[in-house]
Coordinates of N, CA, C and O in Angstrom, one line a residue:
Q1139 N -10.1 -43.1 26.5 CA -10.3 -42.9 27.9 C -11.0 -44.1 28.6 O -12.0 -44.6 28.1
V1140 N -10.2 -44.6 29.6 CA -10.8 -45.8 30.3 C -11.5 -45.5 31.6 O -11.1 -44.6 32.4
Q1141 N -12.7 -46.0 31.8 CA -13.5 -45.8 33.0 C -13.5 -47.1 33.9 O -13.7 -48.1 33.3
L1142 N -13.3 -46.9 35.1 CA -13.2 -48.0 36.0 C -14.2 -47.8 37.2 O -14.2 -46.7 37.8
V1143 N -15.1 -48.8 37.4 CA -16.0 -48.7 38.5 C -15.9 -49.9 39.4 O -16.1 -51.1 39.0
E1144 N -15.6 -49.6 40.7 CA -15.4 -50.6 41.7 C -16.7 -50.9 42.3 O -17.7 -50.1 42.5
S1145 N -16.8 -52.1 42.9 CA -18.0 -52.5 43.7 C -17.6 -53.6 44.6 O -16.5 -54.3 44.4
G1146 N -18.3 -53.8 45.7 CA -18.1 -54.9 46.6 C -17.5 -54.6 47.9 O -17.3 -55.5 48.8
G1147 N -17.3 -53.4 48.2 CA -16.7 -53.1 49.5 C -17.8 -53.1 50.6 O -18.9 -53.4 50.3
G1148 N -17.3 -53.0 51.8 CA -18.2 -53.1 52.9 C -17.6 -53.3 54.3 O -16.4 -53.1 54.3
L1149 N -18.4 -53.7 55.2 CA -17.9 -53.9 56.6 C -17.9 -55.3 56.8 O -18.9 -56.0 56.6
V1150 N -16.8 -55.9 57.4 CA -16.6 -57.2 57.6 C -15.8 -57.4 59.0 O -15.0 -56.5 59.3
Q1151 N -16.1 -58.5 59.6 CA -15.3 -58.8 60.9 C -14.0 -59.4 60.5 O -13.8 -60.0 59.4
A1152 N -13.0 -59.2 61.4 CA -11.7 -59.8 61.2 C -11.8 -61.3 60.9 O -12.5 -62.0 61.6
G1153 N -11.0 -61.7 60.0 CA -11.1 -63.1 59.6 C -12.1 -63.5 58.5 O -12.1 -64.5 57.9
G1154 N -12.9 -62.5 58.1 CA -13.8 -62.7 57.1 C -13.3 -62.4 55.7 O -12.1 -62.2 55.5
S1155 N -14.2 -62.5 54.7 CA -13.8 -62.3 53.4 C -14.7 -61.2 52.7 O -15.8 -61.1 53.0
L1156 N -14.2 -60.7 51.6 CA -14.8 -59.8 50.7 C -14.3 -60.0 49.3 O -13.1 -60.4 49.1
R1157 N -15.2 -59.7 48.3 CA -14.7 -59.8 46.9 C -15.0 -58.5 46.2 O -16.2 -58.1 46.2
L1158 N -13.9 -57.9 45.8 CA -14.1 -56.6 45.0 C -14.2 -56.8 43.6 O -13.5 -57.8 43.1
S1159 N -14.9 -56.1 42.9 CA -15.0 -56.1 41.4 C -14.7 -54.8 40.8 O -15.0 -53.8 41.4
C1160 N -14.2 -54.8 39.6 CA -13.8 -53.5 39.0 C -14.2 -53.7 37.5 O -13.5 -54.5 36.8
A1161 N -15.2 -53.0 37.0 CA -15.7 -53.1 35.6 C -15.0 -52.0 34.8 O -15.1 -50.8 35.2
A1162 N -14.4 -52.3 33.7 CA -13.8 -51.4 32.9 C -14.5 -51.1 31.6 O -15.2 -52.1 31.1
S1163 N -14.4 -49.9 31.1 CA -15.1 -49.6 29.8 C -14.2 -48.5 29.1 O -13.5 -47.8 29.8
G1164 N -14.5 -48.3 27.8 CA -13.8 -47.3 27.1 C -12.4 -47.6 26.5 O -11.7 -46.7 26.0
G1165 N -12.0 -48.8 26.6 CA -10.8 -49.2 26.1 C -10.7 -50.6 25.8 O -11.6 -51.4 26.0
T1166 N -9.5 -51.1 25.2 CA -9.4 -52.6 25.0 C -8.9 -53.2 26.3 O -7.6 -53.0 26.5
F1167 N -9.7 -53.8 27.0 CA -9.4 -54.3 28.3 C -8.1 -55.1 28.4 O -7.3 -55.0 29.2
S1168 N -8.0 -56.0 27.4 CA -6.9 -57.0 27.4 C -5.6 -56.2 27.2 O -4.5 -56.9 27.4
D1169 N -5.5 -55.0 26.7 CA -4.3 -54.3 26.5 C -3.7 -53.7 27.8 O -2.7 -53.2 27.8
Y1170 N -4.5 -53.7 28.9 CA -4.1 -53.1 30.1 C -3.8 -54.1 31.2 O -4.4 -55.0 31.4
A1171 N -2.7 -53.8 31.9 CA -2.4 -54.4 33.2 C -3.4 -53.7 34.1 O -3.6 -52.6 34.2
M1172 N -3.9 -54.6 35.0 CA -5.0 -54.1 36.0 C -4.4 -54.4 37.4 O -3.6 -55.3 37.7
G1173 N -4.9 -53.6 38.4 CA -4.4 -53.7 39.7 C -5.3 -53.1 40.8 O -6.3 -52.5 40.4
W1174 N -4.9 -53.3 42.0 CA -5.6 -52.7 43.1 C -4.5 -52.0 44.0 O -3.5 -52.5 44.3
F1175 N -4.9 -50.8 44.4 CA -4.2 -50.0 45.4 C -5.2 -49.7 46.5 O -6.3 -49.9 46.4
R1176 N -4.6 -49.4 47.7 CA -5.5 -48.9 48.8 C -4.8 -47.8 49.5 O -3.6 -47.6 49.5
Q1177 N -5.7 -47.1 50.2 CA -5.3 -45.9 51.0 C -6.1 -45.9 52.3 O -7.3 -45.7 52.3
A1178 N -5.2 -46.0 53.3 CA -5.8 -45.9 54.8 C -5.8 -44.4 55.2 O -4.9 -43.7 54.6
P1179 N -6.6 -44.1 56.2 CA -6.6 -42.7 56.6 C -5.2 -42.3 57.1 O -4.5 -43.0 57.8
G1180 N -4.7 -41.1 56.6 CA -3.4 -40.6 57.0 C -2.2 -41.2 56.3 O -1.1 -40.9 56.7
K1181 N -2.5 -42.1 55.4 CA -1.4 -42.9 54.8 C -1.4 -42.7 53.3 O -2.4 -42.2 52.7
E1182 N -0.3 -42.9 52.6 CA -0.2 -42.8 51.2 C -0.9 -44.0 50.5 O -1.0 -45.1 51.1
R1183 N -1.4 -43.8 49.3 CA -1.9 -44.8 48.6 C -0.8 -45.9 48.2 O 0.3 -45.5 47.7
E1184 N -1.1 -47.1 48.5 CA -0.1 -48.1 48.2 C -0.6 -49.3 47.3 O -1.8 -49.6 47.2
F1185 N 0.3 -49.9 46.6 CA 0.1 -51.0 45.7 C -0.3 -52.2 46.6 O 0.4 -52.5 47.5
V1186 N -1.4 -52.9 46.1 CA -1.8 -54.2 46.8 C -1.5 -55.4 45.9 O -0.9 -56.3 46.3
T1187 N -1.9 -55.3 44.6 CA -1.7 -56.4 43.7 C -2.0 -56.0 42.3 O -2.6 -55.0 42.0
G1188 N -1.3 -56.6 41.3 CA -1.4 -56.3 39.9 C -1.4 -57.6 39.1 O -0.7 -58.5 39.4
I1189 N -2.1 -57.5 37.9 CA -2.0 -58.6 37.0 C -1.9 -58.0 35.6 O -2.5 -57.0 35.2
T1190 N -0.9 -58.6 34.9 CA -0.7 -58.1 33.5 C -1.7 -58.6 32.5 O -2.5 -59.4 32.9
G1191 N -1.6 -58.2 31.3 CA -2.3 -58.7 30.3 C -1.7 -60.1 29.9 O -0.5 -60.4 30.4
I1192 N -2.3 -60.9 29.1 CA -1.8 -62.2 28.9 C -0.6 -62.2 27.9 O -0.7 -61.5 26.9
T1193 N 0.4 -62.8 28.3 CA 1.7 -62.9 27.5 C 2.2 -64.3 27.5 O 2.4 -65.0 28.5
R1194 N 2.2 -64.9 26.2 CA 2.7 -66.3 26.0 C 1.8 -67.2 26.9 O 2.3 -68.0 27.7
N1195 N 0.5 -66.9 26.8 CA -0.5 -67.8 27.5 C -0.4 -67.8 29.0 O -0.8 -68.7 29.7
A1196 N 0.1 -66.8 29.6 CA 0.2 -66.6 31.0 C 0.1 -65.2 31.5 O 0.4 -64.3 30.7
Y1197 N -0.3 -65.0 32.7 CA -0.4 -63.7 33.3 C 0.7 -63.6 34.4 O 1.1 -64.7 35.0
M1198 N 1.3 -62.4 34.5 CA 2.1 -62.2 35.6 C 1.3 -61.6 36.7 O 0.6 -60.6 36.5
I1199 N 1.5 -62.0 37.9 CA 0.7 -61.4 39.1 C 1.8 -61.1 40.2 O 2.7 -61.8 40.4
Y1200 N 1.5 -59.9 40.9 CA 2.3 -59.4 41.9 C 1.5 -59.1 43.1 O 0.3 -58.6 42.9
Y1201 N 2.0 -59.4 44.2 CA 1.3 -59.0 45.5 C 2.2 -58.3 46.4 O 3.4 -58.7 46.5
S1202 N 1.8 -57.4 47.2 CA 2.5 -56.8 48.3 C 2.7 -57.9 49.3 O 1.9 -58.8 49.5
D1203 N 3.7 -57.8 50.1 CA 4.0 -58.7 51.1 C 2.9 -58.7 52.2 O 2.6 -59.8 52.8
S1204 N 2.2 -57.6 52.4 CA 1.2 -57.5 53.4 C -0.1 -58.4 53.1 O -0.9 -58.7 54.0
V1205 N -0.3 -58.7 51.9 CA -1.5 -59.4 51.5 C -1.2 -60.7 50.8 O -2.2 -61.5 50.6
K1206 N 0.0 -61.0 50.5 CA 0.3 -62.3 49.8 C -0.1 -63.5 50.7 O 0.1 -63.5 51.8
G1207 N -0.8 -64.4 50.0 CA -1.3 -65.6 50.7 C -2.7 -65.4 51.2 O -3.4 -66.4 51.6
R1208 N -3.2 -64.1 51.2 CA -4.6 -63.8 51.7 C -5.5 -63.3 50.6 O -6.7 -63.6 50.6
F1209 N -4.9 -62.5 49.6 CA -5.7 -61.9 48.6 C -5.3 -62.6 47.3 O -4.2 -63.0 47.0
T1210 N -6.3 -62.6 46.4 CA -6.2 -63.2 45.1 C -6.7 -62.2 44.0 O -7.9 -61.9 44.1
I1211 N -5.9 -61.9 43.0 CA -6.4 -61.0 42.0 C -6.7 -62.0 40.7 O -6.0 -63.0 40.5
S1212 N -7.7 -61.6 40.0 CA -8.0 -62.4 38.7 C -8.7 -61.4 37.8 O -9.2 -60.3 38.2
R1213 N -8.7 -61.8 36.6 CA -9.4 -60.9 35.5 C -10.1 -61.8 34.5 O -9.8 -63.0 34.3
D1214 N -11.3 -61.3 34.1 CA -12.1 -61.9 33.1 C -12.1 -61.0 31.9 O -12.9 -60.0 31.9
N1215 N -11.4 -61.3 30.9 CA -11.3 -60.3 29.7 C -12.6 -60.3 28.9 O -12.9 -59.3 28.3
A1216 N -13.4 -61.4 29.0 CA -14.6 -61.4 28.3 C -15.7 -60.5 29.0 O -16.5 -60.0 28.3
K1217 N -15.4 -60.2 30.3 CA -16.5 -59.3 31.0 C -15.8 -58.0 31.3 O -16.4 -57.2 32.0
N1218 N -14.6 -57.7 30.8 CA -13.9 -56.5 31.1 C -13.8 -56.2 32.6 O -14.1 -55.1 33.0
T1219 N -13.5 -57.3 33.4 CA -13.6 -57.1 34.8 C -12.4 -57.7 35.5 O -11.9 -58.7 35.1
V1220 N -12.0 -57.0 36.6 CA -10.9 -57.5 37.4 C -11.4 -57.7 38.8 O -12.3 -56.9 39.3
Y1221 N -11.0 -58.7 39.5 CA -11.6 -59.1 40.8 C -10.5 -59.1 41.9 O -9.4 -59.4 41.5
L1222 N -10.8 -58.8 43.1 CA -9.9 -59.0 44.2 C -10.6 -59.8 45.3 O -11.6 -59.2 45.9
Q1223 N -10.2 -61.1 45.5 CA -10.7 -61.8 46.5 C -9.9 -61.6 47.7 O -8.7 -61.9 47.7
M1224 N -10.5 -61.2 48.8 CA -9.7 -60.9 50.1 C -10.3 -61.8 51.2 O -11.5 -61.8 51.6
N1225 N -9.4 -62.6 51.6 CA -9.7 -63.7 52.7 C -8.8 -63.3 53.9 O -7.9 -62.6 53.8
S1226 N -9.3 -63.9 55.1 CA -8.5 -63.7 56.3 C -8.3 -62.2 56.6 O -7.1 -61.8 56.9
L1227 N -9.2 -61.4 56.4 CA -9.1 -59.9 56.6 C -8.7 -59.6 57.9 O -9.1 -60.2 58.9
K1228 N -7.9 -58.5 58.0 CA -7.4 -58.0 59.3 C -7.8 -56.5 59.4 O -8.0 -55.8 58.4
P1229 N -7.9 -56.0 60.6 CA -8.2 -54.5 60.8 C -7.3 -53.6 60.0 O -7.7 -52.6 59.5
E1230 N -6.1 -54.0 59.9 CA -5.1 -53.2 59.2 C -5.3 -53.2 57.6 O -4.7 -52.4 56.9
D1231 N -6.3 -54.1 57.2 CA -6.7 -54.0 55.7 C -7.7 -52.9 55.5 O -8.0 -52.6 54.3
T1232 N -8.1 -52.3 56.5 CA -9.1 -51.2 56.4 C -8.6 -50.1 55.6 O -7.5 -49.5 55.9
A1233 N -9.3 -49.7 54.5 CA -8.8 -48.7 53.5 C -9.9 -48.4 52.5 O -10.8 -49.3 52.4
V1234 N -9.6 -47.4 51.7 CA -10.3 -47.3 50.4 C -9.5 -48.0 49.4 O -8.4 -47.8 49.2
Y1235 N -10.1 -48.9 48.7 CA -9.5 -49.7 47.7 C -9.9 -49.1 46.3 O -11.0 -48.9 45.9
Y1236 N -8.8 -48.9 45.5 CA -8.8 -48.3 44.2 C -8.5 -49.3 43.1 O -7.4 -49.9 43.2
C1237 N -9.2 -49.4 42.2 CA -8.9 -50.1 41.0 C -8.1 -49.3 40.0 O -8.2 -48.1 39.9
A1238 N -7.0 -49.9 39.4 CA -6.0 -49.2 38.6 C -5.8 -49.9 37.3 O -5.8 -51.1 37.2
A1239 N -5.5 -49.0 36.2 CA -5.2 -49.6 34.9 C -4.0 -49.0 34.4 O -3.7 -47.8 34.6
K1240 N -3.2 -49.8 33.8 CA -1.9 -49.3 33.2 C -1.6 -49.9 31.8 O -1.7 -51.1 31.7
R1241 N -1.2 -49.1 31.0 CA -0.8 -49.6 29.6 C 0.5 -50.4 29.8 O 1.3 -49.9 30.6
G1242 N 0.6 -51.5 29.1 CA 1.8 -52.3 29.3 C 1.7 -53.1 30.5 O 0.7 -53.7 30.8
S1243 N 2.8 -53.2 31.3 CA 2.9 -54.0 32.4 C 3.3 -53.4 33.7 O 3.8 -52.3 33.6
W1244 N 3.1 -54.0 34.8 CA 3.5 -53.5 36.0 C 5.0 -53.8 36.2 O 5.5 -54.9 35.8
P1245 N 5.7 -52.9 36.9 CA 7.1 -53.3 37.1 C 7.3 -54.4 38.2 O 8.4 -55.0 38.3
G1246 N 6.2 -54.6 38.9 CA 6.4 -55.6 40.0 C 5.7 -55.2 41.3 O 4.9 -54.3 41.4
R1247 N 6.2 -55.7 42.5 CA 5.7 -55.4 43.7 C 6.1 -54.0 44.1 O 5.4 -53.4 45.0
T1248 N 7.0 -53.3 43.4 CA 7.4 -51.9 43.7 C 6.6 -51.0 42.9 O 6.9 -49.7 42.9
S1249 N 5.5 -51.4 42.3 CA 4.7 -50.5 41.5 C 4.1 -49.4 42.5 O 3.8 -49.7 43.6
T1250 N 4.0 -48.2 41.9 CA 3.5 -47.0 42.7 C 2.4 -46.4 41.9 O 2.1 -46.7 40.7
T1251 N 1.8 -45.4 42.6 CA 0.8 -44.6 41.9 C 1.3 -43.9 40.6 O 0.4 -43.7 39.7
H1252 N 2.6 -43.7 40.5 CA 3.1 -43.0 39.3 C 3.0 -43.9 38.0 O 3.1 -43.4 36.9
H1253 N 2.8 -45.2 38.2 CA 2.7 -46.2 37.1 C 1.3 -46.2 36.6 O 1.1 -46.8 35.5
V1254 N 0.3 -45.6 37.3 CA -1.1 -45.9 36.9 C -1.5 -44.9 35.9 O -1.2 -43.6 36.0
D1255 N -2.2 -45.4 34.9 CA -2.9 -44.4 33.9 C -4.3 -44.1 34.2 O -4.7 -43.0 33.8
Y1256 N -5.0 -45.0 34.8 CA -6.5 -44.7 35.1 C -6.8 -45.2 36.5 O -6.3 -46.3 36.8
W1257 N -7.6 -44.5 37.2 CA -8.1 -44.9 38.5 C -9.6 -45.0 38.5 O -10.3 -44.4 37.8
G1258 N -10.1 -45.9 39.4 CA -11.5 -45.9 39.8 C -11.8 -44.9 40.9 O -10.8 -44.2 41.4
Q1259 N -13.0 -44.9 41.3 CA -13.4 -43.9 42.3 C -13.2 -44.4 43.7 O -13.1 -43.6 44.6
G1260 N -12.9 -45.7 43.9 CA -12.6 -46.3 45.2 C -13.8 -46.8 45.8 O -14.9 -46.4 45.6
T1261 N -13.6 -47.9 46.7 CA -14.6 -48.5 47.4 C -14.1 -48.7 48.9 O -12.9 -49.2 48.9
Q1262 N -14.9 -48.5 49.8 CA -14.4 -48.6 51.3 C -14.5 -50.0 51.7 O -15.6 -50.7 51.6
V1263 N -13.4 -50.4 52.3 CA -13.4 -51.7 53.0 C -13.0 -51.5 54.5 O -12.0 -50.8 54.8
T1264 N -13.9 -51.9 55.4 CA -13.7 -51.7 56.8 C -13.7 -53.1 57.5 O -14.6 -53.9 57.3
V1265 N -12.6 -53.4 58.2 CA -12.5 -54.6 58.9 C -12.6 -54.3 60.4 O -11.7 -53.7 60.9
S1266 N -13.5 -54.9 61.1 CA -13.6 -54.6 62.5 C -13.0 -55.7 63.3 O -13.0 -56.9 62.9
S1267 N -12.4 -55.4 64.5 CA -11.7 -56.3 65.2 C -12.7 -57.1 66.2 O -13.8 -56.8 66.4

């Protein structure tokens, strides 16, 4: 059983930055693809970004079109932690952000909640205009 705990959410003005962290425990972190989803009020939970475990000395990383170029995912296997650096934030980025873990790899930008094996509890990100 993998436990995921997010931190780093908060209130920020449009154009600002936030960094989310997700600490994992209870499993072999490097065996899991990690990612971030978000859910805005009245909307379905959507894929934001995902990073695979290392394969052939490289990670595969996927971003949704809405965040590509603004958000950066990274992982530190020594700390069992995945990060989401969010820059140039917009009001439409306001949502609860969830850390996610998946055995194996993400299918890509079309990843959905059905691909997730473990969820964090979520952290609120609010971007004011």
